[in-house]
Tab-separated table of C-alpha atoms in Angstrom:
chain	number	residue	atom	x	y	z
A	257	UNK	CA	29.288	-57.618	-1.243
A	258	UNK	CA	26.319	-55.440	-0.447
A	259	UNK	CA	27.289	-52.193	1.479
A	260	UNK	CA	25.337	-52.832	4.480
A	261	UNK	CA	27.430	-56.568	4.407
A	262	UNK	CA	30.514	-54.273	4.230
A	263	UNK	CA	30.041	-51.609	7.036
A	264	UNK	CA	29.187	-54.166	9.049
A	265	UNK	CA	32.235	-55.908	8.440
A	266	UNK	CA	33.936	-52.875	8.594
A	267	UNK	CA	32.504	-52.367	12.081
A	268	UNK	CA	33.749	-55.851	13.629
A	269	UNK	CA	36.905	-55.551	12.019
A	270	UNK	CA	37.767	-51.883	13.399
A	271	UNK	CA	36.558	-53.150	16.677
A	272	UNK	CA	38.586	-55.575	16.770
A	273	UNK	CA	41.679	-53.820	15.763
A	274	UNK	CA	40.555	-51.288	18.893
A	275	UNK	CA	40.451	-54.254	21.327
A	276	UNK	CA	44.010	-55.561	20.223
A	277	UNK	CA	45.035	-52.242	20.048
A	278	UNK	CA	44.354	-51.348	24.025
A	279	UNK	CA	44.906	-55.099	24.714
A	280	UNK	CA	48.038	-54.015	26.955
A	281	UNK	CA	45.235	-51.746	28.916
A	282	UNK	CA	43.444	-55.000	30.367
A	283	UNK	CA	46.958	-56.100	31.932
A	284	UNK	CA	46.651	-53.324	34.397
A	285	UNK	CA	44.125	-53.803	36.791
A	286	UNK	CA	43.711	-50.140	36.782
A	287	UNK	CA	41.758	-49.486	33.504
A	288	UNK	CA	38.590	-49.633	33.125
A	289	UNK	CA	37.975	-48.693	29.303
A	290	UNK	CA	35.519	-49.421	26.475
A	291	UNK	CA	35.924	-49.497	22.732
A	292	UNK	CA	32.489	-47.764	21.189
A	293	UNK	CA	32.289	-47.693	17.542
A	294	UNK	CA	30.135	-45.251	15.393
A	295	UNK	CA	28.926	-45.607	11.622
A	296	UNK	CA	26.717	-43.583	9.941
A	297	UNK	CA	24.292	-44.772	7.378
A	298	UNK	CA	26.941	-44.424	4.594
A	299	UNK	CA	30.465	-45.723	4.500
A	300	UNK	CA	31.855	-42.937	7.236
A	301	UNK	CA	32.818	-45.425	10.344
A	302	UNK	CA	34.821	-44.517	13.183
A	303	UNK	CA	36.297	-46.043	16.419
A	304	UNK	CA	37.610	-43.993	19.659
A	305	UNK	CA	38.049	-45.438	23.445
A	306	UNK	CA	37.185	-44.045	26.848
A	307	UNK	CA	37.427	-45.278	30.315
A	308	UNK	CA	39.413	-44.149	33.339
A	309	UNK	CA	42.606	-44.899	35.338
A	310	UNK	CA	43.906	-44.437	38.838
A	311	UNK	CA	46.197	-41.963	37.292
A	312	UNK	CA	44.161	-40.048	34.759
A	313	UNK	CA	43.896	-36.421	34.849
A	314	UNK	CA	40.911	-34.616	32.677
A	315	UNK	CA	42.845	-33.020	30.129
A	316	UNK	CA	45.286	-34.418	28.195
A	317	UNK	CA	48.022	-37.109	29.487
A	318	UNK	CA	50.994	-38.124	27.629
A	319	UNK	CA	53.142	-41.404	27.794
A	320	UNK	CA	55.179	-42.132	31.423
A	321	UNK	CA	54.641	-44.124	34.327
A	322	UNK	CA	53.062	-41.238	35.897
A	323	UNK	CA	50.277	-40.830	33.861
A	324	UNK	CA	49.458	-45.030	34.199
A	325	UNK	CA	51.593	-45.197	30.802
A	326	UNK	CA	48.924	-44.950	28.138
A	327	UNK	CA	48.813	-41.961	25.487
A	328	UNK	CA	45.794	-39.792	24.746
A	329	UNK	CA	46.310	-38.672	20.906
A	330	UNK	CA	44.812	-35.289	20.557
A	331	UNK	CA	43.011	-35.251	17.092
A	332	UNK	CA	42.975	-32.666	14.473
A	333	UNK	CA	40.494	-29.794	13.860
A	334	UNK	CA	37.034	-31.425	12.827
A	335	UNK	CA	36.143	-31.414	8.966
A	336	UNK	CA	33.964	-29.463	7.476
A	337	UNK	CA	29.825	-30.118	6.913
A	338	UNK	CA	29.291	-33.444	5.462
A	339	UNK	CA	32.280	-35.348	6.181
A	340	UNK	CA	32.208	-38.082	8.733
A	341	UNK	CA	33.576	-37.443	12.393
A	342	UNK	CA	33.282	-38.727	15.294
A	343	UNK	CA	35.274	-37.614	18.732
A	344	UNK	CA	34.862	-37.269	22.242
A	345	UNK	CA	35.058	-33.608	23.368
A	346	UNK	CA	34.825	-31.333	26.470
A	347	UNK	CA	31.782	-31.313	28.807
A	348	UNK	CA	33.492	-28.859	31.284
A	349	UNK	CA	33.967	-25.056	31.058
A	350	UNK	CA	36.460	-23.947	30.751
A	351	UNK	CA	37.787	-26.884	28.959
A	352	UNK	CA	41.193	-27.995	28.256
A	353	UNK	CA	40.979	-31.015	25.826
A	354	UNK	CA	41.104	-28.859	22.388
A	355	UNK	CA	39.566	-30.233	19.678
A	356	UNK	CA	38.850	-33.953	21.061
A	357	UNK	CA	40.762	-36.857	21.908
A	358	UNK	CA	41.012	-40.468	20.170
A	359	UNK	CA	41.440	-42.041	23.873
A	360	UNK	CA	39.971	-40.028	26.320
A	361	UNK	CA	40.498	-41.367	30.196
A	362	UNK	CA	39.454	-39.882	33.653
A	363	UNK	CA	40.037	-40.786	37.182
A	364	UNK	CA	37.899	-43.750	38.483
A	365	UNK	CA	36.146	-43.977	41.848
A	366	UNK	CA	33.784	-41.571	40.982
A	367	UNK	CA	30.996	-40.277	38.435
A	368	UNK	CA	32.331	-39.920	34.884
A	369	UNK	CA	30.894	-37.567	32.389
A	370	UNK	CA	32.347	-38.471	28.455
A	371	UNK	CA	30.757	-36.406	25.979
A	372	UNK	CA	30.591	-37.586	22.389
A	373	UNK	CA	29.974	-35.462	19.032
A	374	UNK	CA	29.688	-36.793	15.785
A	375	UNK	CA	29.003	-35.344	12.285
A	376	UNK	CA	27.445	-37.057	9.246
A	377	UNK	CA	29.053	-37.622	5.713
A	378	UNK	CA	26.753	-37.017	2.965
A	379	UNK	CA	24.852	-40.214	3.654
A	380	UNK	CA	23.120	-38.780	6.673
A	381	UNK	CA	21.085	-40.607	9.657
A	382	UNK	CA	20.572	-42.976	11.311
A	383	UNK	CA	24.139	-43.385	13.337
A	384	UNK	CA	24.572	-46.860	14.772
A	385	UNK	CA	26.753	-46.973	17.774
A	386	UNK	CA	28.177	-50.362	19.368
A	387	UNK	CA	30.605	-51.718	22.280
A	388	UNK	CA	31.724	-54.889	23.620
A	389	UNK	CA	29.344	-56.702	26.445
A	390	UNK	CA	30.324	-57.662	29.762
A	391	UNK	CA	30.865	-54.232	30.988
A	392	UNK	CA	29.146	-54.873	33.763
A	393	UNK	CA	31.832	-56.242	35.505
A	394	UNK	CA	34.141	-52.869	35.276
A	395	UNK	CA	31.238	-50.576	35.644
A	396	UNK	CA	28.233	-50.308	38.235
A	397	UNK	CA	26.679	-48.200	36.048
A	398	UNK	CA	27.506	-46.663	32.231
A	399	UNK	CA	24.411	-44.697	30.257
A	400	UNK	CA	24.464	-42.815	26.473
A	401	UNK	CA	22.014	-40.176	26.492
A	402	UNK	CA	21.440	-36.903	24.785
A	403	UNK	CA	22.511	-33.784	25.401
A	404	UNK	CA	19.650	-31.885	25.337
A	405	UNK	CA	17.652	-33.745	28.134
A	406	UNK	CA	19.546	-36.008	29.798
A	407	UNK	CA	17.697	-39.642	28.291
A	408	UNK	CA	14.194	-37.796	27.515
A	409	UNK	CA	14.453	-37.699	23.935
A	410	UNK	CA	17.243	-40.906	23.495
A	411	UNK	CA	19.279	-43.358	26.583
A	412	UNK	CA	20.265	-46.833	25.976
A	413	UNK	CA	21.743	-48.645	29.026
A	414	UNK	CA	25.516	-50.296	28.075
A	415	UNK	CA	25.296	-52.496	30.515
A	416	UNK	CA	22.389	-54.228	29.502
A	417	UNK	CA	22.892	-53.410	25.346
A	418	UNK	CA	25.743	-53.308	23.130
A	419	UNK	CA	23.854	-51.108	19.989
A	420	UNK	CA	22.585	-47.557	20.181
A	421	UNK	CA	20.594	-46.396	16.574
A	422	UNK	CA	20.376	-42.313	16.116
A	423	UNK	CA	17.486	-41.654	14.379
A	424	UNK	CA	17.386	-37.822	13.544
A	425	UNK	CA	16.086	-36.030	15.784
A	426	UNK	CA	16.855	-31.784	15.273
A	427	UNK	CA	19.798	-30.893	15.822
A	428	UNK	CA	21.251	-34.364	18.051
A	429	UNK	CA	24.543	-34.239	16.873
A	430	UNK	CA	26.195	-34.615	20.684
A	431	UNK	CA	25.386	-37.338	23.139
A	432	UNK	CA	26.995	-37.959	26.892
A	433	UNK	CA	28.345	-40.896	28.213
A	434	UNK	CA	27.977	-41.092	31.952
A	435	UNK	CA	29.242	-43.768	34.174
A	436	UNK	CA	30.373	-45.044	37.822
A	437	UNK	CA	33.227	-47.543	37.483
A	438	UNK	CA	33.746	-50.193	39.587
A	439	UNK	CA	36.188	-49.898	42.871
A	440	UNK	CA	39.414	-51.583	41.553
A	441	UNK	CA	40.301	-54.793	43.955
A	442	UNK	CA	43.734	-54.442	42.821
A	443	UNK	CA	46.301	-51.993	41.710
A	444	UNK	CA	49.739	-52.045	39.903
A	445	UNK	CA	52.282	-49.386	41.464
A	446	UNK	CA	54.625	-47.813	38.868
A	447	UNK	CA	56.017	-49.890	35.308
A	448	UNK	CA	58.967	-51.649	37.775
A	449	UNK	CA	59.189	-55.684	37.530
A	450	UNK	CA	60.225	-57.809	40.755
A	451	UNK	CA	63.090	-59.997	39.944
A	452	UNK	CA	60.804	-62.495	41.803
A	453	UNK	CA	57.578	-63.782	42.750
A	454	UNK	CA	56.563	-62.424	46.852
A	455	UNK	CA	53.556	-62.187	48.991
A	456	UNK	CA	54.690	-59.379	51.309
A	457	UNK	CA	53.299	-59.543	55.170
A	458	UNK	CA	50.156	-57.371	55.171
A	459	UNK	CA	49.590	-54.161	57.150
A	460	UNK	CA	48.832	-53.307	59.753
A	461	UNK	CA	48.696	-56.318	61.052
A	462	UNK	CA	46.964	-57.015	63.715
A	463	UNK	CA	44.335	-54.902	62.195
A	464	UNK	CA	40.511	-53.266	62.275
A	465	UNK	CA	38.882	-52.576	59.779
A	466	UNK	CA	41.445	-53.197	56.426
A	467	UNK	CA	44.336	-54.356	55.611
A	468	UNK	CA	46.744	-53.730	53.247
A	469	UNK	CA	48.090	-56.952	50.913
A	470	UNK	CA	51.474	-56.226	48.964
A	471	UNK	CA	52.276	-59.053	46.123
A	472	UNK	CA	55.155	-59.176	43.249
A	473	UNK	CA	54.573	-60.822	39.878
A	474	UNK	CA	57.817	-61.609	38.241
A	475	UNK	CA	56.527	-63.094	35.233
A	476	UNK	CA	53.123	-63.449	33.624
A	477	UNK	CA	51.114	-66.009	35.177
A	478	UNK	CA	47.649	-66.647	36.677
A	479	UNK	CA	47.757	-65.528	40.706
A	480	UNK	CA	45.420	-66.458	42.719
A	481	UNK	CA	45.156	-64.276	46.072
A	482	UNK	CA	42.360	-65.088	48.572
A	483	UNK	CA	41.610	-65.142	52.175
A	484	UNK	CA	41.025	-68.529	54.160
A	485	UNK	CA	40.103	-69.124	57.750
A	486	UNK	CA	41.959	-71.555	60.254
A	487	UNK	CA	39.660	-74.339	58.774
A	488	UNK	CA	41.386	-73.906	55.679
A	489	UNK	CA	38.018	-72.236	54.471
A	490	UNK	CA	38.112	-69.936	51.119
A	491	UNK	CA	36.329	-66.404	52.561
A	492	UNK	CA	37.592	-63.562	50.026
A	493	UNK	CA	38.716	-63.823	46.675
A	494	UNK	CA	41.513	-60.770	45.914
A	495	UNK	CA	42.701	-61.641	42.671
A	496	UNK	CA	41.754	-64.883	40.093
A	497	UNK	CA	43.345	-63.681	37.101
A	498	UNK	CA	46.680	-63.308	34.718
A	499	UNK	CA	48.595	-60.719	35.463
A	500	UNK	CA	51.759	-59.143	34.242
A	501	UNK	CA	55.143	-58.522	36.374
A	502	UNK	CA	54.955	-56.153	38.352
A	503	UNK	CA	54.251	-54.680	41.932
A	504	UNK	CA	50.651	-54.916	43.282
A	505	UNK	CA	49.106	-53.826	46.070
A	506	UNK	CA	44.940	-54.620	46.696
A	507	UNK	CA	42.791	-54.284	50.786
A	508	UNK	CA	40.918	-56.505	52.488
A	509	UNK	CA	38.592	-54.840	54.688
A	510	UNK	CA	37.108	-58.241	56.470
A	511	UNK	CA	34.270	-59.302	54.477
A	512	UNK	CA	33.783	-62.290	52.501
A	513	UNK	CA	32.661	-62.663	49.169
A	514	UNK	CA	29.275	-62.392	49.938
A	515	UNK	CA	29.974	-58.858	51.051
A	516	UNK	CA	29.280	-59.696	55.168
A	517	UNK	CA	31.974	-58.811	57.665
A	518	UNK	CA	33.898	-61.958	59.230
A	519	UNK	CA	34.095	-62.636	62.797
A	520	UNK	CA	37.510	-61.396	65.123
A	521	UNK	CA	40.366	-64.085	64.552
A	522	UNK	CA	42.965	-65.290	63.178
A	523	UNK	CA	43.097	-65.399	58.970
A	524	UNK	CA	45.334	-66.548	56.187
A	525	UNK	CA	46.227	-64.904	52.713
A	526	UNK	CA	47.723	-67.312	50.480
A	527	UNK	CA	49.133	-66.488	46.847
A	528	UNK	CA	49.684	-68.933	44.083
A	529	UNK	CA	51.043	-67.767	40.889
A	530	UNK	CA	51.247	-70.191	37.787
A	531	UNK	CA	52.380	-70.095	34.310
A	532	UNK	CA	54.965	-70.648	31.526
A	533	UNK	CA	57.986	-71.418	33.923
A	534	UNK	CA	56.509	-70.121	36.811
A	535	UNK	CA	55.465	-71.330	39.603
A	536	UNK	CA	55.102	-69.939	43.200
A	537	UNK	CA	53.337	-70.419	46.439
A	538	UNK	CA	53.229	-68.916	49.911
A	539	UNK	CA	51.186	-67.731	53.374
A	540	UNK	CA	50.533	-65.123	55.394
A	541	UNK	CA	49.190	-64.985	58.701
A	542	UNK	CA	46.644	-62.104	59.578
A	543	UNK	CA	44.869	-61.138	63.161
A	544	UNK	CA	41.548	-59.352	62.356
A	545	UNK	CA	40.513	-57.665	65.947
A	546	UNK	CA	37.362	-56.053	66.769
């Protein structure tokens, strides 16, 4: 097999080991994370993960329900000159992340800076970085650029790509990642699971301008949580997807899924939650005044 056949193969097949790896991440509506792999132009290959979570701090978070229950591995001092590497590392000062971390997570809801370094074996340039696509749907926005100038010299848009190349340009050895993440619609509370299925009465209720919408997955199914007028009218989609058991908790704020606020009346939120031996319906009432 020819060595650029290889690393390639090498590259799918630690990607996909990353993706089943942080598989349990995309049953908690919380994450928002992204599997980047980095190869150099010899046989050095590497793969780390970053992304953020209601309940990430900046430094380092162990395992727990407090900390969303994921584990950022703190990774060894880097090797010397001409051994591959590859690790994202502090972009604040002071910093508290020590040498780099093999997951690294923030808090969503707002701008994310993830800074990347990586080191060459003897092989050299180019680097070739890639990530999954569809990333547009957990982030608004999610650019690699360099250090030095902020895109002048190298940017490739994530959203719209899923391959970076590093030429060599002096001395780019360090690139940031920044991104806006996506508002999550819905949010698990804690590690507990319901002993049953339940669509809790939202609140307040009436209400102006959101609501709050409480549900309970007792097993893994698909739940489908949207808002329907007295017509019997689909307006807002809250959750179309499998979930795990547990507690959730999302907010309508009276719009419907065209983004435009709905008039003053009265409103419906239904669940319905199916799977392997489950099976569960029910209705809410809701009074939107203005």
């Amino acid at each position: 097999m020819k060595l650029q056949t290889l690393r390639l193969a090498l590259v799918f097949a630690i990607l996909g080991l990353t993706i089943g790896a942080t598989a349990v991440f995309a049953q908690d509506p919380d994450y928002r994370i992204v599997p980047i792999t980095c190869a150099d132009a010899g046989t050095g290959i590497g793969t780390d993960t970053f992304g953020v979570h209601s309940q990430a701090t900046y430094c380092f978070d162990g395992a727990g329900p407090t900390r969303g229950g994921f584990v950022e591995e703190e990774l060894p001092p880097k090797p010397p000159t001409g051994v591959f590497d590859f690790r994202f590392t502090d972009h604040r000062t002071p910093g508290c992340m020590g040498t780099g971390q093999r997951l690294h997570l923030q808090n969503d809801g707002q701008a994310d800076t993830f800074k990347i370094e990586f080191q060459a074996s003897d092989a050299g340039y180019p680097f070739t970085f890639t990530w999954p696509s569809g990333l547009s749907s957990d982030w608004s926005s999610l650019m690699m650029v360099d250090a030095f100038t902020g895109g002048l010299i190298f940017s490739a848009n994530m959203l719209n790509v899923t391959t970076a190349i590093i030429t060599n340009p002096p001395g780019l050895n360090t690139l940031y990642i920044i991104g806006t993440s996506e508002p999550v619609d819905v949010r698990r509370e804690g590690d507990l699971v319901p002993q049953r299925f339940d669509l809790e009465q939202n609140y307040p209720n009436p209400f102006n301008p959101s609501t709050t919408i409480k549900f309970a997955i007792e097993k893994s199914a698909f739940a489908d949580v949207a808002i329907y007028n007295v017509i019997g009218q689909k307006v807002k989609t809250l959750a179309a997807e499998t979930m795990a058991p547990g507690f959730y908790t999302t907010t309508w704020n009276g719009t419907d899924d065209n983004g435009q606020a709905v008039t003053t009346g009265v409103y419906f939120v239904r669940m319905v939650a199916t799977g392997d031996n489950a099976e569960f319906s029910a209705l809410r009432k809701l009074l939107l005044l203005k």
